[in-house]
Short mmCIF file of C-alpha atoms in Angstrom, two decimals:
data_model
loop_
_atom_site.label_atom_id
_atom_site.label_comp_id
_atom_site.label_asym_id
_atom_site.label_seq_id
_atom_site.Cartn_x
_atom_site.Cartn_y
_atom_site.Cartn_z
CA MET A 28 -0.08 -0.08 0.01
CA THR A 29 1.30 3.56 -0.80
CA ALA A 30 1.71 6.28 1.74
CA LYS A 31 -1.06 8.04 -0.15
CA ALA A 32 -3.45 5.06 0.22
CA GLU A 33 -2.67 4.76 3.78
CA VAL A 34 -3.34 8.24 4.58
CA ILE A 35 -6.64 8.03 2.76
CA ASP A 36 -7.49 4.79 4.67
CA SER A 37 -6.78 6.61 8.02
CA ILE A 38 -9.12 9.42 6.90
CA VAL A 39 -11.79 7.25 6.10
CA SER A 40 -11.46 5.48 9.44
CA ALA A 41 -11.38 9.01 11.33
CA ILE A 42 -14.57 9.79 9.47
CA GLU A 43 -16.29 6.72 10.50
CA GLU A 44 -15.17 7.45 14.28
CA VAL A 45 -17.32 10.60 14.21
CA GLU A 46 -20.70 9.53 15.13
CA GLY A 47 -23.13 11.37 12.70
CA LEU A 48 -20.78 11.39 9.78
CA HIS A 49 -20.04 8.89 6.97
CA PRO A 50 -17.85 9.01 3.95
CA ALA A 51 -19.80 10.37 0.99
CA THR A 52 -19.57 8.09 -1.99
CA GLY A 53 -20.96 8.12 -5.42
CA PHE A 54 -24.14 6.28 -5.86
CA GLY A 55 -23.76 2.67 -5.58
CA LEU A 56 -20.08 2.64 -4.91
CA ASP A 57 -20.52 1.78 -1.23
CA ALA A 58 -22.09 -1.50 -2.40
CA VAL A 59 -19.09 -2.62 -4.55
CA PRO A 60 -16.87 -4.85 -2.31
CA TRP A 61 -13.89 -5.14 -4.62
CA LEU A 62 -13.24 -1.27 -4.43
CA PRO A 63 -10.98 -0.05 -1.71
CA ARG A 64 -12.89 0.13 1.47
CA GLY A 65 -16.01 -0.65 -0.30
CA GLY A 66 -15.72 2.63 -2.49
CA LYS A 67 -15.40 4.78 0.66
CA SER A 68 -11.89 5.90 -0.28
CA TYR A 69 -13.53 7.92 -3.01
CA ALA A 70 -14.56 10.50 -0.42
CA VAL A 71 -11.08 11.77 -0.06
CA ASP A 72 -8.92 13.62 -2.50
CA LEU A 73 -5.48 14.44 -1.74
CA THR A 74 -3.16 16.80 -3.58
CA PRO A 75 -0.20 18.75 -2.48
CA ALA A 76 -2.15 21.84 -1.53
CA LEU A 77 -5.58 20.50 -0.72
CA VAL A 78 -7.13 17.43 1.25
CA GLU A 79 -10.77 17.46 0.32
CA ILE A 80 -13.24 15.09 2.23
CA ARG A 81 -16.68 14.48 1.41
CA VAL A 82 -18.98 13.56 3.98
CA ALA A 83 -22.77 12.72 4.71
CA ALA A 84 -24.14 13.98 8.04
CA SER A 85 -26.81 12.18 9.83
CA GLU A 86 -26.95 14.48 12.86
CA LEU A 87 -27.28 18.06 13.75
CA PRO A 88 -25.66 20.48 14.57
CA ILE A 89 -23.18 19.85 11.90
CA PRO A 90 -20.36 22.35 12.71
CA PRO A 91 -19.23 20.38 16.06
CA LEU A 92 -19.01 17.22 13.96
CA LEU A 93 -16.89 19.05 11.29
CA GLU A 94 -14.58 20.35 14.13
CA LYS A 95 -14.09 17.04 15.48
CA LEU A 96 -13.26 15.39 12.09
CA GLY A 97 -11.14 18.38 11.01
CA GLY A 98 -8.96 18.12 14.23
CA ALA A 99 -8.68 14.28 13.78
CA VAL A 100 -7.50 14.67 10.12
CA ARG A 101 -4.93 17.70 11.07
CA ALA A 102 -3.35 15.18 13.51
CA LEU A 103 -3.24 12.28 11.03
CA LEU A 104 -1.52 14.67 8.49
CA GLN A 105 1.27 15.70 10.87
CA GLU A 106 4.42 14.17 9.52
CA THR A 107 3.16 13.36 6.12
CA ALA A 108 3.49 15.31 2.89
CA TRP A 109 0.14 16.87 3.31
CA ALA A 110 0.96 18.45 6.71
CA THR A 111 0.63 21.92 5.29
CA ALA A 112 -2.19 21.24 2.92
CA THR A 113 -5.59 22.97 3.25
CA VAL A 114 -8.25 20.76 4.79
CA ARG A 115 -11.87 21.20 3.00
CA LEU A 116 -14.58 19.34 4.62
CA VAL A 117 -17.59 19.14 2.46
CA VAL A 118 -21.04 18.07 3.49
CA GLU A 119 -22.67 16.49 0.44
CA GLU A 120 -25.72 14.87 2.04
CA LEU A 121 -28.07 15.14 4.99
CA TYR A 122 -29.96 12.04 5.95
CA ASP A 123 -32.25 10.71 8.49
CA ASP A 124 -30.66 7.77 10.16
CA THR A 125 -33.37 7.11 12.64
CA GLU A 126 -34.47 3.98 11.37
CA SER A 127 -31.17 2.24 11.26
CA ARG A 128 -30.65 3.42 14.88
CA ARG A 129 -33.96 1.61 16.12
CA LYS A 130 -32.86 -1.62 14.59
CA SER A 131 -29.54 -1.68 16.53
#
């Protein structure tokens, strides 16, 4: 695995650790098991100047969720080639997760 792939994998894990946020993937990508992390890695773009992370939110208010994720990502990027990159968090989708929470 490359350093870039490892960083992306770590960022996806960080997204999944914030309750109320999930990686935003293209329609159907999350159901394709042979893609890296089931397509979830497509929620992260890394360039030397910009780290863009696309998320879906299922809880409000959103700013505290983004602050938590932003802090986690900044910590992950320290000591990497992306340490000085701008981190952009994009909320692409809002959805109601009430039904799945009732089942668990």
